[in-house]
Coordinates of C-alpha atoms and ligand atoms in Angstrom, one line a residue:
M144 CA 4.0 -4.2 12.6
A145 CA 2.0 -1.4 11.6
T146 CA 2.1 -0.7 8.1
L147 CA -0.2 2.2 6.1
V148 CA -0.6 1.7 2.8
I149 CA -1.2 5.0 0.6
G150 CA -3.9 3.8 -2.1
A151 CA -7.6 2.2 -2.3
G152 CA -6.7 0.6 -5.8
L153 CA -6.1 -2.6 -7.1
S154 CA -2.9 -2.6 -5.4
G155 CA -3.7 -0.9 -2.5
L156 CA -7.0 -3.0 -1.4
T157 CA -5.2 -6.0 -2.2
T158 CA -1.6 -5.5 -0.1
A159 CA -4.1 -4.6 2.7
L160 CA -6.2 -7.9 2.1
M161 CA -2.8 -10.0 2.0
L162 CA -1.4 -8.7 5.4
K163 CA -4.6 -8.5 6.9
K164 CA -4.7 -12.2 6.0
A165 CA -1.5 -12.8 7.8
E166 CA -2.6 -11.4 10.9
E167 CA -0.8 -7.8 10.7
D168 CA -1.6 -4.6 11.8
V169 CA -2.6 -2.6 8.5
S170 CA -4.6 1.0 7.4
V171 CA -5.3 2.5 4.1
I172 CA -4.9 6.1 3.3
S173 CA -6.7 7.4 0.4
C174 CA -7.3 10.7 -1.2
G175 CA -10.3 8.8 -3.4
L176 CA -10.9 5.5 -5.9
G177 CA -8.4 3.6 -8.0
A178 CA -8.9 3.2 -11.2
L179 CA -10.5 -0.4 -10.3
A180 CA -13.7 1.2 -11.7
L181 CA -12.2 1.5 -15.0
S182 CA -11.6 -1.8 -15.5
D183 CA -13.2 -4.0 -18.8
G184 CA -13.2 -6.6 -16.4
M185 CA -10.1 -8.4 -18.6
L186 CA -7.8 -8.6 -16.3
G187 CA -4.3 -8.0 -18.0
V188 CA -1.3 -9.7 -17.0
Y189 CA 0.7 -9.3 -20.4
D190 CA -0.4 -8.8 -23.8
S191 CA 0.5 -12.2 -25.5
P192 CA -1.0 -15.9 -26.0
T193 CA 1.5 -16.8 -23.3
P194 CA 1.6 -14.2 -20.9
L195 CA 4.1 -16.1 -18.7
Q196 CA 6.3 -17.5 -21.3
A197 CA 6.6 -13.3 -22.3
I198 CA 7.0 -12.1 -19.3
Q199 CA 10.2 -14.0 -18.6
Q200 CA 11.9 -12.7 -21.7
L201 CA 11.6 -9.0 -20.5
P202 CA 14.5 -6.6 -19.9
S203 CA 15.6 -5.7 -17.0
S204 CA 14.3 -2.4 -17.2
H205 CA 10.6 -3.6 -16.8
P206 CA 8.8 -4.1 -13.5
Y207 CA 8.2 -7.6 -14.1
S208 CA 12.0 -8.4 -14.4
R209 CA 11.9 -7.5 -10.2
L210 CA 8.7 -9.9 -9.7
S211 CA 9.2 -13.9 -9.5
E212 CA 6.8 -16.0 -11.1
Q213 CA 5.9 -17.0 -7.5
A214 CA 4.8 -13.2 -6.9
I215 CA 2.5 -13.2 -9.9
T216 CA 0.6 -16.1 -9.1
S217 CA 0.3 -15.2 -5.5
G218 CA -1.3 -11.7 -6.4
I219 CA -3.7 -13.1 -8.9
D220 CA -4.4 -15.7 -5.9
A221 CA -5.2 -13.3 -3.3
F222 CA -7.6 -11.1 -6.2
T223 CA -8.9 -14.3 -7.1
S224 CA -10.0 -15.7 -3.9
Y225 CA -12.5 -12.5 -3.3
I226 CA -13.7 -12.6 -6.8
P227 CA -13.2 -15.5 -8.6
L228 CA -11.8 -15.4 -12.6
E229 CA -11.8 -17.9 -15.5
G230 CA -8.4 -18.3 -17.2
S231 CA -4.5 -19.2 -17.0
L232 CA -1.3 -17.5 -16.5
E233 CA -0.2 -20.0 -19.3
H234 CA -2.6 -19.3 -22.2
A235 CA -4.3 -15.9 -23.0
V236 CA -7.9 -16.1 -24.7
L237 CA -9.3 -13.7 -27.4
L238 CA -12.5 -12.1 -26.7
P239 CA -14.7 -9.4 -28.2
T240 CA -14.7 -5.8 -27.6
A241 CA -17.5 -3.5 -28.4
L242 CA -15.9 -1.9 -31.1
G243 CA -15.7 -5.6 -32.3
S244 CA -12.2 -6.6 -32.4
L245 CA -10.8 -9.0 -30.5
R246 CA -8.7 -8.3 -27.3
R247 CA -6.4 -10.8 -25.4
A248 CA -7.4 -12.0 -21.8
S249 CA -5.6 -13.5 -19.2
F250 CA -8.2 -13.4 -16.7
Y251 CA -11.9 -12.8 -16.9
P252 CA -15.2 -13.0 -15.5
A253 CA -17.3 -16.4 -16.2
S254 CA -20.0 -14.4 -17.8
Y255 CA -17.4 -13.1 -20.5
A256 CA -16.7 -17.0 -21.3
A257 CA -18.9 -18.1 -24.2
G258 CA -17.4 -15.3 -26.3
I259 CA -14.1 -16.4 -26.4
C260 CA -13.3 -17.0 -30.0
E261 CA -11.3 -20.3 -30.8
T262 CA -8.3 -20.3 -32.8
D263 CA -5.8 -22.9 -33.7
G264 CA -2.6 -21.5 -32.7
E265 CA -3.0 -17.6 -33.5
K266 CA -5.4 -18.4 -36.4
I267 CA -8.9 -18.0 -36.0
Q268 CA -11.5 -20.6 -36.5
S269 CA -13.7 -20.2 -38.8
D270 CA -16.1 -22.9 -38.1
Q271 CA -17.2 -22.0 -34.3
A272 CA -20.1 -20.7 -33.0
P273 CA -22.5 -17.8 -34.8
Y274 CA -22.2 -14.6 -33.0
V275 CA -25.6 -12.1 -32.3
L276 CA -24.4 -9.4 -30.6
V277 CA -27.3 -7.5 -29.1
G278 CA -27.4 -3.9 -28.4
F279 CA -30.5 -2.1 -26.5
S280 CA -31.9 0.9 -28.0
G281 CA -31.9 3.2 -24.6
L282 CA -28.1 2.3 -23.7
K283 CA -25.6 4.1 -25.0
D284 CA -21.6 3.2 -26.2
F285 CA -22.7 -0.1 -27.6
Y286 CA -23.0 -0.3 -31.6
P287 CA -23.9 -4.0 -32.3
A288 CA -24.2 -3.3 -36.0
L289 CA -20.6 -1.9 -36.0
A290 CA -19.2 -4.2 -33.7
A291 CA -20.9 -7.5 -35.9
G292 CA -19.6 -5.6 -38.7
N293 CA -16.4 -5.8 -37.6
L294 CA -16.1 -9.3 -36.1
A295 CA -17.5 -10.6 -39.5
R296 CA -14.6 -8.8 -41.2
L297 CA -11.8 -11.1 -38.8
G298 CA -13.8 -13.9 -40.5
L299 CA -16.1 -14.8 -37.8
R300 CA -19.8 -15.0 -38.3
A301 CA -21.5 -12.2 -36.7
R302 CA -25.2 -10.7 -36.7
S303 CA -26.6 -7.8 -35.1
V304 CA -29.8 -6.9 -33.8
T305 CA -31.2 -3.8 -31.7
L306 CA -33.6 -4.8 -28.3
D307 CA -36.4 -2.3 -27.7
L308 CA -35.4 -1.3 -23.9
A309 CA -34.7 1.9 -22.2
F310 CA -35.2 2.3 -18.6
A311 CA -36.1 5.6 -16.8
G312 CA -32.6 6.8 -15.3
G313 CA -30.6 7.3 -17.8
E314 CA -28.5 5.3 -21.0
S315 CA -25.6 4.4 -19.1
A316 CA -24.3 0.9 -18.0
L317 CA -24.7 1.5 -14.2
N318 CA -28.2 2.7 -14.6
F319 CA -29.5 -0.5 -16.6
S320 CA -27.9 -2.7 -14.4
R321 CA -29.8 -1.3 -11.1
Q322 CA -32.8 -2.0 -13.5
L323 CA -32.0 -5.2 -14.6
D324 CA -31.4 -6.3 -10.6
K325 CA -35.1 -5.8 -9.7
G326 CA -37.4 -8.1 -9.5
T327 CA -37.4 -10.6 -12.2
A328 CA -36.3 -7.8 -14.9
A329 CA -33.3 -10.2 -15.7
E330 CA -35.1 -13.5 -16.7
E331 CA -37.5 -11.2 -19.0
L332 CA -34.8 -9.9 -20.7
G333 CA -33.4 -13.5 -21.0
E334 CA -36.3 -14.9 -22.4
Q335 CA -36.3 -12.1 -25.0
L336 CA -32.7 -13.1 -25.8
G337 CA -33.3 -16.6 -25.8
A338 CA -36.3 -16.0 -28.4
L339 CA -33.5 -14.3 -30.8
A340 CA -30.8 -17.1 -31.2
R341 CA -31.1 -19.2 -34.0
E342 CA -30.1 -22.4 -34.1
G343 CA -26.2 -23.1 -32.4
E344 CA -25.7 -18.9 -32.3
R345 CA -24.4 -18.0 -28.8
I346 CA -25.6 -14.2 -27.8
G347 CA -23.4 -11.3 -26.7
I348 CA -24.6 -8.1 -25.0
P349 CA -23.2 -5.1 -23.6
A350 CA -21.7 -5.8 -19.8
V351 CA -24.8 -4.8 -17.7
L352 CA -25.4 -7.5 -15.4
R353 CA -24.0 -8.0 -11.8
K354 CA -23.3 -11.0 -10.6
G355 CA -26.5 -13.5 -9.6
A356 CA -28.5 -11.2 -12.8
F357 CA -26.4 -12.8 -15.3
E358 CA -26.6 -16.0 -14.0
R359 CA -30.7 -16.1 -14.0
C360 CA -31.0 -14.1 -17.4
A361 CA -28.7 -16.4 -19.0
K362 CA -30.8 -19.3 -17.3
A363 CA -34.3 -17.9 -18.7
A364 CA -32.2 -17.3 -22.2
G365 CA -31.6 -21.0 -22.6
V366 CA -28.6 -20.2 -25.0
P367 CA -25.1 -19.5 -24.6
L368 CA -24.4 -16.4 -23.2
F369 CA -22.3 -13.7 -23.0
Q370 CA -21.1 -10.2 -22.1
I371 CA -19.0 -7.8 -23.5
P372 CA -17.4 -4.9 -22.1
I373 CA -18.1 -1.5 -22.9
A374 CA -17.0 2.2 -21.8
P375 CA -16.0 3.0 -18.1
P376 CA -17.3 3.5 -15.1
S377 CA -17.7 -0.4 -16.3
V378 CA -20.0 -2.7 -14.4
V379 CA -17.8 -5.2 -13.9
G380 CA -15.2 -2.8 -12.8
V381 CA -17.4 -1.0 -10.0
E382 CA -18.3 -4.5 -8.8
W383 CA -14.9 -5.2 -8.6
N384 CA -13.8 -2.3 -6.4
D385 CA -17.2 -2.7 -4.1
I386 CA -16.2 -6.1 -3.5
L387 CA -12.7 -5.5 -2.3
V388 CA -13.8 -2.7 -0.2
Q389 CA -16.4 -4.5 1.8
A390 CA -13.9 -7.2 2.5
C391 CA -11.6 -4.8 3.9
R392 CA -14.7 -3.8 6.0
D393 CA -15.2 -7.3 7.0
A394 CA -11.7 -7.7 7.8
R395 CA -11.8 -4.5 10.2
I396 CA -9.4 -2.6 7.8
D397 CA -9.7 1.0 8.4
I398 CA -9.9 2.5 5.2
H399 CA -9.7 6.6 5.5
L400 CA -10.8 8.0 2.8
N401 CA -10.3 12.0 1.6
A402 CA -7.0 11.3 3.1
R403 CA -4.3 12.6 1.3
A404 CA -0.9 11.7 2.5
V405 CA 1.4 14.9 1.9
G406 CA 5.1 14.0 3.4
A407 CA 6.9 11.9 6.2
R408 CA 8.6 11.8 9.7
T409 CA 11.9 10.4 9.4
S410 CA 15.0 9.6 11.2
K411 CA 18.0 7.0 11.0
G412 CA 17.0 6.2 7.6
R413 CA 13.2 5.0 8.1
I414 CA 9.9 6.5 8.0
D415 CA 8.5 6.9 11.6
A416 CA 5.1 8.7 10.6
L417 CA 3.3 9.4 7.3
R418 CA 1.8 13.2 7.5
V419 CA -1.8 13.1 5.9
E420 CA -4.2 15.6 5.3
I421 CA -7.6 14.6 6.5
A422 CA -11.0 16.2 7.5
G423 CA -9.3 20.1 7.8
T424 CA -6.3 18.9 9.5
T425 CA -2.9 17.4 8.9
C426 CA -1.5 14.5 11.4
D427 CA 1.4 12.3 12.0
I428 CA 0.5 8.7 11.7
P429 CA 2.8 6.5 13.5
C430 CA 3.8 3.2 11.2
D431 CA 6.8 0.3 11.0
N432 CA 6.1 0.2 7.4
V433 CA 4.8 1.9 4.0
I434 CA 3.3 0.6 1.2
Y435 CA 3.0 3.2 -1.7
A436 CA 0.6 2.6 -3.9
A437 CA -0.9 6.1 -5.3
G438 CA -1.1 4.7 -8.9
G439 CA 1.0 7.0 -11.0
L440 CA 0.2 10.0 -13.5
E441 CA -3.8 9.5 -14.4
S442 CA -4.2 9.7 -10.0
G443 CA -2.5 12.3 -9.3
A444 CA 1.0 10.8 -7.7
F445 CA 3.0 12.3 -10.0
E446 CA 2.6 15.6 -11.4
R447 CA 4.4 17.5 -14.9
D448 CA 4.3 21.2 -14.5
S449 CA 3.8 23.6 -16.9
Y450 CA 7.8 23.6 -17.4
G451 CA 7.8 20.0 -18.1
R452 CA 9.3 19.0 -14.7
L453 CA 8.0 15.8 -13.2
S454 CA 8.1 14.8 -9.4
E455 CA 6.8 12.5 -7.1
K456 CA 4.4 14.4 -4.6
I457 CA 5.1 12.9 -1.4
F458 CA 8.4 11.6 -0.7
D459 CA 10.4 13.4 -3.1
L460 CA 11.5 10.4 -4.8
P461 CA 13.4 10.4 -8.1
L462 CA 11.5 9.4 -11.2
Y463 CA 12.8 7.0 -13.7
T464 CA 11.4 5.4 -17.0
N465 CA 13.1 2.4 -16.2
Q466 CA 14.1 -0.3 -13.8
D467 CA 17.6 0.1 -14.6
G468 CA 18.0 3.5 -12.8
T469 CA 17.9 6.0 -16.3
S470 CA 16.7 9.2 -14.2
V471 CA 14.1 11.1 -16.0
T472 CA 16.1 14.5 -16.8
E473 CA 15.4 15.5 -20.3
T474 CA 12.0 16.1 -19.9
S475 CA 11.5 17.8 -23.0
H476 CA 12.0 13.8 -24.7
I477 CA 9.6 12.5 -22.4
V478 CA 6.5 12.8 -24.4
N479 CA 6.8 11.3 -27.7
P480 CA 5.1 13.8 -30.6
N481 CA 4.4 10.8 -32.4
Y482 CA 0.9 10.4 -29.9
W483 CA 0.2 7.0 -31.9
A484 CA 3.5 5.8 -31.3
D485 CA 4.2 2.2 -29.8
E486 CA 6.0 4.0 -27.1
Q487 CA 5.1 7.0 -24.7
P488 CA 7.9 7.3 -22.5
I489 CA 6.0 9.4 -19.7
F490 CA 3.7 6.4 -19.2
A491 CA 6.3 4.4 -18.2
C492 CA 7.6 7.1 -15.5
G493 CA 7.8 6.3 -11.7
L494 CA 10.2 4.8 -9.3
A495 CA 12.8 2.7 -9.2
V496 CA 12.6 -0.5 -6.8
D497 CA 14.9 -3.7 -5.7
E498 CA 13.4 -7.2 -5.7
H499 CA 11.9 -6.6 -1.9
M500 CA 9.8 -3.5 -3.7
R501 CA 12.0 -1.1 -1.4
V502 CA 11.8 2.2 -3.2
L503 CA 15.1 3.2 -4.6
G504 CA 16.4 7.1 -4.1
D505 CA 19.5 8.8 -5.7
G506 CA 21.9 6.7 -6.9
G507 CA 20.2 3.3 -6.7
K508 CA 20.2 3.9 -3.0
L509 CA 17.6 2.8 -0.7
A510 CA 15.1 5.7 -0.1
W511 CA 13.9 4.4 3.3
E512 CA 14.4 1.1 4.6
N513 CA 10.7 0.4 4.9
L514 CA 9.4 2.7 2.4
Y515 CA 7.8 -0.1 -0.5
A516 CA 5.8 0.2 -3.6
A517 CA 3.1 -1.5 -5.5
G518 CA 1.1 -1.2 -8.6
S519 CA 1.4 1.8 -11.5
M520 CA 3.7 3.3 -8.9
L521 CA 6.6 1.3 -11.1
A522 CA 9.0 2.7 -13.4
G523 CA 9.3 1.0 -17.0
A524 CA 5.9 -0.5 -18.6
Q525 CA 3.8 0.9 -21.0
R526 CA 0.9 -0.6 -19.2
A527 CA -1.8 0.4 -21.9
R528 CA -0.2 -1.4 -24.9
E529 CA 1.4 -4.3 -22.8
K530 CA -2.0 -4.6 -21.1
S531 CA 0.6 -5.7 -18.1
G532 CA -0.8 -2.9 -15.3
E533 CA -3.3 -5.4 -13.6
G534 CA -1.0 -7.7 -13.5
I535 CA 1.8 -5.9 -12.6
A536 CA -0.7 -4.2 -9.8
L537 CA -0.9 -8.2 -7.7
A538 CA 2.2 -9.3 -8.3
S539 CA 4.2 -6.1 -6.7
A540 CA 1.5 -6.0 -3.8
A541 CA 2.5 -9.8 -3.3
A542 CA 5.9 -9.0 -3.4
A543 CA 5.8 -5.9 -0.9
V544 CA 3.6 -8.0 1.3
Q545 CA 6.0 -11.2 1.3
S546 CA 9.2 -8.5 1.8
I547 CA 7.4 -6.9 4.8
L548 CA 6.2 -10.7 6.2
K549 CA 9.9 -11.9 5.8
E550 CA 11.4 -8.3 7.7
G551 CA 9.0 -9.1 10.7
R552 CA 9.9 -12.7 11.4
Ligands
FAD169 C1 -7.5 4.7 -18.3 C2 -6.9 3.5 -17.8 C3 -7.1 2.7 -19.1 C4 -6.2 1.3 -17.8 N1 -6.1 0.3 -19.2 C5 -5.4 -0.7 -18.6 C6 -5.5 -2.1 -19.5 O1 -6.4 -1.9 -20.5 N2 -4.9 -3.2 -19.0 C7 -4.2 -3.0 -17.9 O2 -3.7 -4.0 -17.5 N3 -4.0 -2.1 -17.2 C8 -4.7 -1.1 -17.4 N4 -4.5 0.5 -16.8 C9 -3.7 0.6 -15.5 C10 -4.6 0.1 -14.3 O3 -5.8 0.1 -14.0 C11 -3.6 -0.3 -13.1 O4 -2.4 -0.6 -13.4 C12 -4.0 -0.8 -12.3 O5 -5.3 -0.8 -11.8 C13 -3.5 -0.7 -10.9 O6 -3.6 0.5 -9.9 P1 -3.2 0.8 -8.7 O7 -3.3 0.4 -7.2 O8 -1.5 0.6 -9.1 O9 -3.3 2.2 -8.7 P2 -4.7 3.6 -8.8 O10 -5.9 2.4 -9.0 O11 -4.2 4.8 -9.9 O12 -5.1 3.7 -7.5 C14 -4.4 4.9 -6.7 C15 -4.7 5.1 -5.2 O13 -4.1 6.0 -5.1 C16 -4.5 7.3 -4.4 N5 -3.5 8.4 -4.1 C17 -2.9 9.0 -4.9 N6 -2.3 9.8 -4.6 C18 -2.3 9.9 -3.5 C19 -2.5 10.7 -1.9 N7 -1.4 11.6 -2.0 N8 -2.7 10.2 -0.4 C20 -3.4 9.1 -0.8 N9 -4.1 8.2 -1.9 C21 -3.6 8.8 -2.8 C22 -6.1 7.2 -5.2 O14 -7.2 8.0 -4.5 C23 -6.2 5.9 -5.5 O15 -7.4 5.4 -4.7 C24 -5.2 1.3 -17.2 C25 -5.0 2.3 -16.1 C26 -6.4 3.4 -16.7 C27 -6.2 4.9 -15.5

């Protein structure tokens, strides 16, 4: 069976890899990169000390209500088989941010682990290893005095140091990462960091070291070292994207870049071919199944016009703000004028799906038998507030793949 995946973000790439592993014929159609390069490396499942428990309490309007624990686990397992992470679904940990607040994460890279803030239930333990946050003079986006000051306000022992470190080529994390990959630069940084630490301290640096360079730096430092994510583009997010794209290439999955899906040829309730604009022409690519993983408003898959009307751009599907199928008719209420409010209905806009991830059209009927959706396309989640976007992306990718494999049997 030939499956076309629309989108090369977290959900699209993971879906393609899972299908290929099951020996399915799969290609990816994407007009650009996904949001992975923006990821801070703290894989968001749900913002709760006990994410799995919290997910089970969510109402039927939420996309997690359509996703089994098995789908969540197999999505995360698929991702971490390419990108090993620490953590668990049962208990989230608190990690320091670049502003000196604490953020919950279910899964995180080993290079963040020494920064975990120990808690007793919800209470921060005051007698844990003190933090020393180190900034670099030539790097933007990390101000150690601000971050350490805010950690201290939370009751943690924290101090700050700025190292005189700058590189030709710019003040960005990506430039630092490239320079610190060279020769013995990571070891030299590690020695400088090690010399700064006082008895019992752990050192936090902005996340500029890729895998390999971090381990060399930590070894040379000889004290607990951890990275703190800073503003995107994120070194960790870019590295994750590179690994998944390379894994697709290694598996001989065709990724058609600069290819925009614009429509479909359909018959008898099924999609027979996807209409794609590519290399200055439009062609129909035949398929047995389509997995629609094109993101949401941020990626341009949904659009709001100057009259305030929201639309889905390829199949003209109805959009909802929840999985119960309440249509987005009153578009004037879709933006909460209180921008700082917890709920912004527009962020929850998306497609309704059944438990097989098949897209529902008007009146809750199947749009097409072989159209599945995954990731930020799904209606009903406040992803930024809930820190749920990545968990939903992986779980829905796994659920869509399982449905396609079952159908094919
Ligand atoms: C700024 C920002 C911050 C976020 N912060 C968090 C967070 O803290 N925690 C959390 O859990 N989640 C967060 N999210 C959400 C999270 O990043 C996404 O939910 C997750 O990465 C899922 O991505 P996706 O694969 O569904 O879509 P995306 O990563 O958006 O990928 C969509 C893909 O579809 C392609 N595409 C779009 N239209 C077409 C078309 N017509 N034809 C072909 N290709 C198309 C795009 O080029 C892209 O490759 C954030 C997202 C953004 C944008």
